[in-house]
Coordinates of C-alpha atoms (C1' of nucleotides) in Angstrom, one line a residue:
Chain A
M1 CA 75.4 123.3 172.1
Y2 CA 78.3 121.1 171.5
G3 CA 80.7 122.2 174.2
G4 CA 84.1 121.6 172.7
S5 CA 83.7 122.8 169.2
L6 CA 83.1 126.2 167.6
S7 CA 79.8 124.8 166.1
L8 CA 77.3 127.1 167.6
V9 CA 74.3 126.0 165.7
R10 CA 72.2 123.6 167.7
T11 CA 72.4 120.2 166.1
S12 CA 71.1 116.8 167.1
D13 CA 73.6 114.4 168.6
A14 CA 72.9 112.2 165.6
T15 CA 74.7 114.7 163.3
L16 CA 77.8 115.5 165.2
S17 CA 78.5 112.6 167.4
R18 CA 76.7 109.6 166.3
H19 CA 79.5 107.2 167.1
C20 CA 82.1 109.0 169.1
R21 CA 82.5 112.7 169.8
E22 CA 86.2 112.4 170.1
C23 CA 86.5 111.2 166.5
V24 CA 84.4 113.8 164.8
V25 CA 86.2 116.7 166.4
R26 CA 89.6 115.1 166.7
H27 CA 91.2 118.0 164.7
L28 CA 89.9 120.4 167.1
G29 CA 90.8 118.7 170.3
A30 CA 92.4 121.9 171.7
C31 CA 89.1 123.6 171.0
Q32 CA 87.8 122.3 174.2
A33 CA 90.2 124.6 175.9
L34 CA 88.2 127.7 174.9
S35 CA 86.5 129.3 177.9
D36 CA 82.7 129.9 178.0
K37 CA 83.4 133.6 177.6
E38 CA 85.3 133.1 174.4
L39 CA 82.6 130.7 173.0
A40 CA 80.0 133.3 173.9
R41 CA 81.9 136.0 171.9
L42 CA 81.8 133.7 168.9
E43 CA 78.2 132.6 169.4
A44 CA 77.2 136.3 169.2
I45 CA 78.4 136.6 165.6
A46 CA 77.6 133.1 164.3
R47 CA 75.2 132.8 161.4
P48 CA 73.9 129.4 160.2
R49 CA 73.8 128.6 156.5
R50 CA 72.8 125.7 154.3
M51 CA 74.2 124.8 150.9
K52 CA 73.1 122.2 148.4
T53 CA 75.3 119.6 146.7
G54 CA 77.4 121.3 144.0
Q55 CA 77.0 124.9 145.2
V56 CA 80.2 126.9 145.4
I57 CA 80.8 128.1 149.0
L58 CA 84.0 130.1 148.4
P59 CA 85.1 130.9 144.9
Q60 CA 88.8 130.6 144.0
A61 CA 90.7 133.9 143.9
D62 CA 88.0 135.8 145.8
K63 CA 88.5 137.5 149.0
P64 CA 86.4 135.4 151.4
A65 CA 83.5 137.1 153.1
F66 CA 83.4 134.7 156.0
F67 CA 85.1 132.1 158.0
A68 CA 83.1 129.0 158.8
N69 CA 82.8 125.8 160.8
I70 CA 81.2 122.8 159.1
I71 CA 78.3 121.4 161.0
S72 CA 77.4 118.5 158.7
G73 CA 78.2 117.4 155.2
V74 CA 81.4 117.3 153.2
V75 CA 83.2 120.2 151.4
K76 CA 85.7 119.7 148.6
L77 CA 88.6 122.2 148.0
T78 CA 89.4 122.2 144.3
Q79 CA 91.9 123.7 141.9
V80 CA 91.6 123.7 138.1
L81 CA 94.1 123.9 135.3
H82 CA 93.6 126.2 132.3
D83 CA 92.4 123.3 130.1
G84 CA 89.8 122.1 132.7
R85 CA 91.8 119.3 134.4
Q86 CA 90.7 119.4 138.0
Q87 CA 92.3 118.3 141.3
I88 CA 90.7 118.1 144.7
V89 CA 93.3 119.3 147.1
G90 CA 91.4 118.7 150.3
L91 CA 88.2 117.5 151.9
K92 CA 86.6 119.1 154.9
F93 CA 84.2 117.3 157.2
A94 CA 82.0 118.2 160.2
S95 CA 83.8 120.3 162.8
D96 CA 86.5 121.4 160.3
F97 CA 87.2 125.1 159.7
L98 CA 86.6 126.6 156.3
G99 CA 88.2 129.6 154.7
R100 CA 91.2 131.9 155.2
F101 CA 90.7 134.1 158.2
D102 CA 93.7 136.3 157.4
G103 CA 91.8 138.0 154.6
A104 CA 94.0 136.7 151.8
Q105 CA 92.2 135.5 148.7
N106 CA 91.1 131.9 148.6
P107 CA 93.9 129.8 147.0
C108 CA 91.2 127.2 145.9
S109 CA 87.5 127.0 145.5
A110 CA 85.4 125.4 148.2
E111 CA 82.3 123.5 146.9
A112 CA 79.7 121.5 148.7
A113 CA 80.3 117.8 147.9
T114 CA 77.1 116.9 149.7
D115 CA 74.4 119.0 151.3
V116 CA 76.2 121.1 153.9
E117 CA 75.3 123.0 157.1
L118 CA 77.7 125.7 158.0
C119 CA 78.2 128.0 160.9
C120 CA 79.5 131.3 159.5
F121 CA 81.5 134.1 161.2
P122 CA 81.7 137.4 159.4
L123 CA 85.4 137.8 158.6
G124 CA 86.1 141.2 160.1
E125 CA 84.5 140.4 163.4
F126 CA 86.1 137.0 163.6
R127 CA 89.6 138.5 163.0
R128 CA 89.0 141.0 165.8
I129 CA 88.1 138.2 168.2
V130 CA 91.1 136.1 167.1
Q131 CA 93.4 139.1 167.8
E132 CA 92.0 139.4 171.3
H133 CA 92.2 135.7 172.1
P134 CA 95.6 134.2 171.7
K135 CA 94.1 130.8 172.6
L136 CA 91.9 130.9 169.6
E137 CA 94.9 131.9 167.4
R138 CA 96.9 129.0 168.8
L139 CA 94.0 126.7 168.0
L140 CA 93.9 127.9 164.3
L141 CA 97.7 127.4 164.1
E142 CA 97.4 123.8 165.3
S143 CA 94.6 123.1 162.9
T144 CA 96.6 124.6 160.0
L145 CA 99.6 122.4 161.0
N146 CA 97.4 119.4 160.9
E147 CA 96.0 120.3 157.5
L148 CA 99.6 120.7 156.3
D149 CA 100.5 117.2 157.5
D150 CA 97.4 115.8 155.8
A151 CA 98.3 117.6 152.5
R152 CA 101.8 116.2 152.6
D153 CA 100.5 112.6 153.2
W154 CA 98.3 113.1 150.2
M155 CA 101.3 114.2 148.1
V156 CA 102.9 110.9 148.8
L157 CA 99.7 109.2 147.6
L158 CA 99.5 111.3 144.5
G159 CA 103.2 111.0 143.6
R160 CA 104.0 107.4 144.6
K161 CA 101.0 105.1 145.0
N162 CA 99.4 103.1 142.2
A163 CA 95.6 103.1 141.5
R164 CA 95.0 100.2 143.8
E165 CA 96.8 101.7 146.8
K166 CA 95.2 105.1 146.1
M167 CA 91.7 103.6 146.1
A168 CA 92.3 101.6 149.3
S169 CA 93.9 104.7 151.0
F170 CA 90.8 106.7 150.1
F171 CA 88.4 104.2 151.6
E172 CA 90.6 104.2 154.7
M173 CA 90.5 108.0 155.0
I174 CA 86.8 108.2 154.5
A175 CA 86.1 105.5 157.1
R176 CA 88.4 107.3 159.5
R177 CA 86.8 110.7 159.1
T178 CA 83.1 109.6 158.9
S179 CA 82.8 106.5 161.0
N180 CA 84.4 105.4 164.3
A181 CA 87.4 103.7 162.7
G182 CA 90.7 104.6 164.2
C183 CA 89.2 106.2 167.3
V184 CA 91.1 105.2 170.4
H185 CA 88.1 105.5 172.6
C186 CA 86.0 103.0 170.6
E187 CA 86.1 99.3 170.2
P188 CA 88.7 98.4 167.6
A189 CA 86.2 97.0 165.1
T190 CA 87.5 94.8 162.3
A191 CA 84.4 95.2 160.2
L192 CA 82.8 98.5 159.4
E193 CA 80.7 100.4 156.9
F194 CA 80.5 103.9 155.6
V195 CA 78.9 106.0 152.9
L196 CA 81.0 107.6 150.1
P197 CA 80.4 111.3 150.1
L198 CA 81.7 111.8 146.6
T199 CA 80.8 110.7 143.0
R200 CA 83.2 108.5 141.1
A201 CA 84.3 111.6 139.2
D202 CA 85.1 113.5 142.4
I203 CA 87.0 110.5 143.8
A204 CA 89.0 110.4 140.6
D205 CA 89.8 114.1 140.9
Y206 CA 90.9 113.6 144.5
L207 CA 93.2 110.6 143.6
G208 CA 94.7 111.9 140.4
L209 CA 93.0 109.2 138.4
T210 CA 90.2 108.9 135.8
L211 CA 86.7 107.9 136.9
E212 CA 86.9 104.7 134.8
T213 CA 90.0 103.6 136.7
V214 CA 88.2 104.3 140.0
S215 CA 85.3 102.3 138.9
R216 CA 87.5 99.4 137.9
Q217 CA 89.4 99.4 141.1
I218 CA 86.2 99.3 143.1
A219 CA 85.0 96.3 140.9
C220 CA 88.3 94.7 141.6
F221 CA 88.0 95.1 145.4
K222 CA 84.5 93.7 145.3
A223 CA 85.7 90.7 143.3
E224 CA 88.4 90.1 145.9
G225 CA 86.0 90.5 148.8
I226 CA 87.9 93.4 150.3
I227 CA 84.7 95.3 150.2
S228 CA 81.0 94.7 149.3
M229 CA 78.3 97.2 148.5
A230 CA 74.7 97.5 149.5
P231 CA 72.4 96.4 146.6
N232 CA 71.1 99.3 144.4
N233 CA 73.5 101.7 146.0
H234 CA 76.9 102.8 144.6
R235 CA 77.8 104.8 147.7
H236 CA 77.3 102.4 150.7
V237 CA 80.5 100.5 151.3
I238 CA 80.9 97.5 153.7
V239 CA 84.4 96.4 154.8
P240 CA 84.3 93.0 156.3
D241 CA 88.0 93.1 157.4
W242 CA 89.6 96.4 158.1
H243 CA 93.1 94.8 158.1
V244 CA 92.8 93.5 154.6
L245 CA 91.9 97.0 153.4
E246 CA 94.9 98.5 155.3
Q247 CA 97.1 95.9 153.6
A248 CA 95.9 97.0 150.2
A249 CA 96.5 100.7 151.0
N250 CA 100.0 100.1 152.4
P251 CA 101.4 96.8 151.1
V252 CA 104.5 95.4 152.8
Q253 CA 107.4 95.1 150.3
Chain B
M1 CA 122.5 141.2 160.9
Y2 CA 119.8 141.0 158.4
G3 CA 117.1 143.1 159.9
G4 CA 113.9 141.6 158.7
S5 CA 114.5 137.9 159.1
L6 CA 115.1 135.7 162.1
S7 CA 118.5 134.8 160.7
L8 CA 120.7 135.8 163.5
V9 CA 123.9 134.4 162.2
R10 CA 126.1 137.0 160.5
T11 CA 126.2 136.3 156.8
S12 CA 127.6 138.1 153.8
D13 CA 125.1 139.9 151.7
A14 CA 126.2 137.6 148.9
T15 CA 124.4 134.7 150.7
L16 CA 121.1 136.1 151.7
S17 CA 120.4 138.9 149.3
R18 CA 122.6 138.6 146.2
H19 CA 119.8 139.7 143.8
C20 CA 116.9 141.1 145.8
R21 CA 116.2 140.9 149.5
E22 CA 112.5 141.0 149.0
C23 CA 112.6 137.8 147.0
V24 CA 114.7 135.7 149.3
V25 CA 112.6 136.5 152.3
R26 CA 109.3 137.0 150.6
H27 CA 107.7 134.3 152.7
L28 CA 108.7 136.2 155.8
G29 CA 107.6 139.6 154.8
A30 CA 105.7 140.1 158.1
C31 CA 108.9 139.2 159.9
Q32 CA 110.1 142.7 159.5
A33 CA 107.4 143.7 161.9
L34 CA 109.2 142.1 164.9
S35 CA 110.6 144.7 167.3
D36 CA 114.3 145.0 168.1
K37 CA 113.5 143.7 171.6
E38 CA 111.8 140.6 170.2
L39 CA 114.8 139.9 167.9
A40 CA 117.1 140.4 170.8
R41 CA 115.3 137.7 172.8
L42 CA 115.7 135.3 169.8
E43 CA 119.3 136.2 169.2
A44 CA 120.1 135.3 172.8
I45 CA 119.1 131.6 172.2
A46 CA 120.3 131.2 168.6
R47 CA 122.9 128.6 167.8
P48 CA 124.5 128.4 164.3
R49 CA 124.9 124.9 162.7
R50 CA 126.3 123.5 159.5
M51 CA 125.2 120.4 157.7
K52 CA 126.7 118.5 154.7
T53 CA 124.8 117.4 151.7
G54 CA 122.8 114.2 152.5
Q55 CA 122.9 114.7 156.3
V56 CA 119.6 114.1 158.1
I57 CA 118.7 117.3 160.0
L58 CA 115.4 116.1 161.6
P59 CA 114.5 112.4 161.4
Q60 CA 110.9 111.4 160.7
A61 CA 108.8 110.4 163.7
D62 CA 111.3 112.0 166.1
K63 CA 110.4 114.7 168.5
P64 CA 112.4 117.6 167.2
A65 CA 115.1 119.1 169.4
F66 CA 115.1 122.5 167.8
F67 CA 113.4 124.9 165.5
A68 CA 115.5 126.5 162.9
N69 CA 115.8 129.2 160.3
I70 CA 117.7 128.3 157.1
I71 CA 120.6 130.7 156.3
S72 CA 121.8 129.2 153.1
G73 CA 121.4 126.0 151.1
V74 CA 118.3 123.8 150.4
V75 CA 116.6 121.3 152.7
K76 CA 114.3 118.6 151.4
L77 CA 111.3 117.2 153.4
T78 CA 110.8 113.5 152.5
Q79 CA 108.5 110.7 153.3
V80 CA 109.0 107.1 152.5
L81 CA 106.7 104.2 151.8
H82 CA 107.3 100.7 153.4
D83 CA 108.9 99.4 150.2
G84 CA 111.3 102.3 149.8
R85 CA 109.4 104.5 147.3
Q86 CA 110.1 108.0 148.3
Q87 CA 108.4 111.4 147.8
I88 CA 109.8 114.8 148.6
V89 CA 106.9 116.7 150.1
G90 CA 108.6 120.1 150.4
L91 CA 111.7 122.1 149.7
K92 CA 113.0 124.7 152.1
F93 CA 115.2 127.6 151.1
A94 CA 117.2 130.4 152.7
S95 CA 115.0 132.3 155.2
D96 CA 112.5 129.5 155.6
F97 CA 111.6 128.0 158.9
L98 CA 112.4 124.4 159.7
G99 CA 110.8 122.0 162.2
R100 CA 107.6 121.9 164.2
F101 CA 107.7 124.3 167.1
D102 CA 104.7 122.7 168.8
G103 CA 106.6 119.8 170.0
A104 CA 104.7 117.2 167.9
Q105 CA 106.8 114.6 166.2
N106 CA 108.2 115.4 162.8
P107 CA 105.7 114.2 160.1
C108 CA 108.5 113.8 157.6
S109 CA 112.3 113.7 157.6
A110 CA 114.3 116.9 156.8
E111 CA 117.5 116.2 154.9
A112 CA 120.2 118.6 153.6
A113 CA 119.9 118.6 149.7
T114 CA 123.0 120.8 149.5
D115 CA 125.4 122.0 152.2
V116 CA 123.2 124.0 154.6
E117 CA 123.7 126.7 157.2
L118 CA 121.1 126.8 160.0
C119 CA 120.3 129.1 162.8
C120 CA 118.8 126.8 165.5
F121 CA 116.6 127.7 168.5
P122 CA 116.3 125.2 171.3
L123 CA 112.7 124.1 171.2
G124 CA 111.7 124.7 174.8
E125 CA 113.1 128.3 174.9
F126 CA 111.7 129.1 171.5
R127 CA 108.2 128.0 172.5
R128 CA 108.4 130.1 175.6
I129 CA 109.3 133.2 173.5
V130 CA 106.5 132.4 171.1
Q131 CA 103.9 132.3 173.9
E132 CA 105.1 135.7 175.2
H133 CA 105.0 137.3 171.7
P134 CA 101.7 137.0 169.8
K135 CA 103.3 138.8 166.9
L136 CA 105.8 135.9 166.5
E137 CA 103.0 133.4 166.7
R138 CA 101.0 135.3 164.1
L139 CA 104.1 135.2 161.9
L140 CA 104.4 131.4 162.2
L141 CA 100.7 131.1 161.4
E142 CA 101.1 133.1 158.2
S143 CA 104.1 131.1 157.2
T144 CA 102.3 127.9 157.8
L145 CA 99.3 129.1 155.7
N146 CA 101.8 129.8 152.9
E147 CA 103.3 126.4 153.2
L148 CA 99.8 124.9 152.9
D149 CA 99.1 126.9 149.8
D150 CA 102.4 125.7 148.3
A151 CA 101.6 122.1 149.2
R152 CA 98.2 122.2 147.5
D153 CA 99.6 123.7 144.4
W154 CA 102.1 120.9 144.3
M155 CA 99.2 118.4 144.7
V156 CA 97.7 119.7 141.5
L157 CA 101.1 119.1 139.8
L158 CA 101.4 115.6 141.2
G159 CA 97.9 114.6 140.4
R160 CA 97.1 116.2 137.1
K161 CA 100.2 117.4 135.2
N162 CA 102.2 115.3 132.7
A163 CA 106.0 114.8 132.8
R164 CA 106.7 117.8 130.6
E165 CA 104.5 120.2 132.6
K166 CA 105.9 118.8 135.9
M167 CA 109.5 119.4 134.7
A168 CA 108.8 122.9 133.4
S169 CA 106.9 123.8 136.6
F170 CA 109.9 122.6 138.6
F171 CA 112.3 124.8 136.7
E172 CA 109.9 127.8 137.3
M173 CA 109.7 127.1 141.0
I174 CA 113.5 126.8 141.4
A175 CA 114.0 130.0 139.4
R176 CA 111.5 131.9 141.5
R177 CA 112.9 130.7 144.8
T178 CA 116.6 131.0 144.0
S179 CA 117.0 133.9 141.5
N180 CA 115.2 137.2 141.1
A181 CA 112.5 135.8 138.8
G182 CA 109.1 136.9 139.8
C183 CA 110.2 139.6 142.1
V184 CA 108.1 142.7 141.7
H185 CA 110.9 145.0 142.7
C186 CA 113.3 143.8 140.0
E187 CA 113.4 144.2 136.2
P188 CA 111.1 141.6 134.6
A189 CA 113.9 139.7 132.9
T190 CA 112.9 137.4 130.1
A191 CA 116.2 135.5 130.2
L192 CA 117.7 134.1 133.4
E193 CA 119.8 131.3 134.8
F194 CA 119.9 129.3 138.0
V195 CA 121.6 126.3 139.5
L196 CA 119.6 123.1 140.3
P197 CA 120.0 122.3 144.0
L198 CA 118.9 118.7 143.5
T199 CA 120.2 115.5 141.8
R200 CA 118.1 114.0 139.0
A201 CA 116.9 111.3 141.5
D202 CA 115.7 114.0 144.0
I203 CA 113.9 115.9 141.2
A204 CA 112.2 112.7 140.3
D205 CA 111.2 112.1 143.9
Y206 CA 109.8 115.7 144.1
L207 CA 107.8 115.3 140.8
G208 CA 106.5 111.8 141.3
L209 CA 108.5 110.5 138.3
T210 CA 111.5 108.3 137.7
L211 CA 115.0 109.8 137.2
E212 CA 115.1 108.4 133.7
T213 CA 111.9 110.4 132.8
V214 CA 113.4 113.5 134.3
S215 CA 116.6 113.1 132.3
R216 CA 114.6 112.6 129.1
Q217 CA 112.4 115.7 129.7
I218 CA 115.5 117.8 130.2
A219 CA 117.0 116.4 127.0
C220 CA 113.8 117.3 125.3
F221 CA 113.8 120.9 126.6
K222 CA 117.4 121.3 125.4
A223 CA 116.5 120.0 122.0
E224 CA 113.6 122.5 121.7
G225 CA 115.8 125.3 122.9
I226 CA 113.6 126.0 126.0
I227 CA 116.7 125.7 128.1
S228 CA 120.4 125.2 127.6
M229 CA 123.0 124.0 130.1
A230 CA 126.5 125.1 130.9
P231 CA 129.1 122.7 129.4
N232 CA 130.3 120.0 131.8
N233 CA 127.7 120.9 134.4
H234 CA 124.4 119.1 134.8
R235 CA 123.2 121.6 137.3
H236 CA 123.5 125.0 135.7
V237 CA 120.4 125.9 133.7
I238 CA 120.0 128.8 131.3
V239 CA 116.5 129.9 130.2
P240 CA 116.7 132.2 127.1
D241 CA 113.0 133.1 127.2
W242 CA 111.1 132.9 130.5
H243 CA 107.7 133.0 128.7
V244 CA 108.4 129.9 126.7
L245 CA 109.1 128.0 129.9
E246 CA 105.9 129.3 131.5
Q247 CA 104.1 128.1 128.4
A248 CA 105.4 124.6 128.8
A249 CA 104.5 124.6 132.5
N250 CA 100.9 125.8 132.0
P251 CA 99.9 125.2 128.4
V252 CA 96.8 126.9 127.2
Q253 CA 94.2 124.4 126.0
Chain C
dC1 C1' 144.5 104.4 136.8
dG2 C1' 140.3 102.5 138.9
dG3 C1' 136.1 102.8 141.5
dG4 C1' 132.1 105.3 142.5
dT5 C1' 128.5 108.5 141.7
dC6 C1' 125.6 110.8 138.6
dA7 C1' 123.6 111.2 134.2
dT8 C1' 122.1 109.8 129.5
dT9 C1' 120.1 106.8 126.2
dG10 C1' 117.6 102.7 124.2
dA11 C1' 114.2 99.0 124.0
dA12 C1' 110.3 96.5 125.8
dC13 C1' 106.6 96.5 128.7
dC14 C1' 102.6 97.7 131.4
dA15 C1' 99.4 100.6 134.2
dT16 C1' 96.5 103.9 133.3
dA17 C1' 94.2 107.0 130.0
dT18 C1' 91.2 107.4 126.3
dC19 C1' 87.3 106.4 123.5
dA20 C1' 83.0 104.1 123.1
dA21 C1' 79.0 101.4 124.3
dG22 C1' 75.8 100.0 127.3
dT23 C1' 73.4 99.5 132.0
dC24 C1' 71.3 101.1 136.1
dC25 C1' 68.9 104.4 138.9
dT26 C1' 66.0 108.5 139.6
dG27 C1' 62.9 111.8 138.8
dT28 C1' 59.3 113.8 135.7
dG29 C1' 55.4 114.1 133.1
dG30 C1' 51.7 112.0 130.5
Chain D
dC1 C1' 51.7 103.0 136.1
dC2 C1' 54.5 103.5 132.2
dA3 C1' 57.6 106.1 129.0
dC4 C1' 61.3 108.7 128.8
dA5 C1' 65.3 111.6 129.7
dG6 C1' 69.4 112.5 132.1
dG7 C1' 72.9 111.5 135.2
dA8 C1' 75.9 108.2 137.5
dC9 C1' 78.2 104.2 136.9
dT10 C1' 80.2 100.0 134.6
dT11 C1' 82.6 97.5 131.2
dG12 C1' 85.3 96.6 126.9
dA13 C1' 88.8 97.6 123.3
dT14 C1' 92.7 100.2 122.1
dA15 C1' 96.3 103.6 122.7
dT16 C1' 100.1 105.7 125.0
dG17 C1' 103.1 108.0 128.5
dG18 C1' 105.9 106.7 131.7
dT19 C1' 108.3 102.8 134.0
dT20 C1' 111.5 99.2 134.1
dC21 C1' 115.6 97.0 132.9
dA22 C1' 120.0 97.4 130.9
dA23 C1' 124.0 99.4 128.8
dT24 C1' 127.0 103.2 128.3
dG25 C1' 129.1 107.7 129.2
dA26 C1' 131.1 111.6 131.9
dC27 C1' 133.2 113.4 135.8
dC28 C1' 135.4 113.3 140.4
dC29 C1' 138.5 111.8 143.8
dG30 C1' 141.9 108.9 146.0

DNA sequence: CGGGTCATTGAACCATATCAAGTCCTGTGG
DNA sequence: CCACAGGACTTGATATGGTTCAATGACCCG
């Protein structure tokens, strides 16, 4: 079992910590503070669950049935307007928490963006354990504060960045969350590669753009040499120079 | 003292509960669960503080010196890009909490949008009290979860709504937070009025628009009769029919 | 009265949306 | 192995909502 996280499903190292444990669970750093006894309590109620790409994990406006920890895969949190316009308001990766443990109804729908492995805790029992373990509650609070910071950073992107900056920022974020980029414990690689976990349409819904604009920006980055893509694969991105990408995401002046 | 909130500064009823106590402190409903003893602990360390419009309360990237409760006025949370583009990522009203109590550095700058009265708690002492009182920690967690929901709703607005819908949604939000609109305990008024707490430039920074576009949308709403404004006052808005405004904010189809 | 801030209004421009083909990849069934 | 269908993606042409630049107006305060 992976000691520091709440992920109680046995997984291969390849899934959770291919490059750097610290990076994958960075949002749960404090998690390592949980005692063996506390982890055992959680382990007792944990139930593994697999979802296929596109499946709805938690529907909007429903009272959630469980609280979960993501073992592998990517989950998108989406909200829709009456006329069908859609916005992705958050992405959840391996080691992230999923769901509202306070029993309130889900403010947005959670959908599997890729195939997903979950570790689910029945809500009633989870809440009881939280009440008995202030350390766990503190952990949830810290994680919620981090989510809030991320949400606000994304508001700046949605409100004030142009298509080029949005696209570059998205690449940066995906690289940071799914490869070892930005990890203080790893070599500061200037080149790196990663796999996009979303379709062009999903990327557009996350960035407040249309899928055509996303496609054009990617074409533009390829033409400039900021990225290249593996042949016959629209998902595999190679970034030869990380600093150039950062420049595109946050231009000076 | 107002029993249910953490606002320990003596204020007139006119400030905190002119129309409906439930509305003004709705985000702190659970606050009323705090015992007299707990409130007394907080009261002992509370320090009142006044800020003028435009003053920076908590600078971005600083370790905050205090945690606060807003007694009156409106505070804007802002983030800036390198080239000066600005985005307001949150507005805080009377009874809202202000600052990060966990000692992390402020992710954004907090600035007085109007004259503001605060009730400040020195951070070290506040954290000690929080650790001793799980009920208070639970309260902070609930409040953070609500902030996160609000932030995500705003992401939908920034990413997917057009200027007209943004403007109407903004009016709705201000009405809800500063008048009795939407309060279940009050008469469901169809007409209502409120005062805008922000300049046109601030509204633009909150909606991801330019101030010219904001001005034009307001002119448009006036022409359509969706709103009218008091003479010689760019801040005082009158909404003759609430439902028409709602329609503009969330059009069907 | 004059200077400053805040707001309105107009005209031109442009970044992105929209509409419309067309291509590439994948899986399926003959 | 090929034909075909469907989904994901790309590319082009055109339209437009919102920005940008610029001028003007209204109010406040010393």
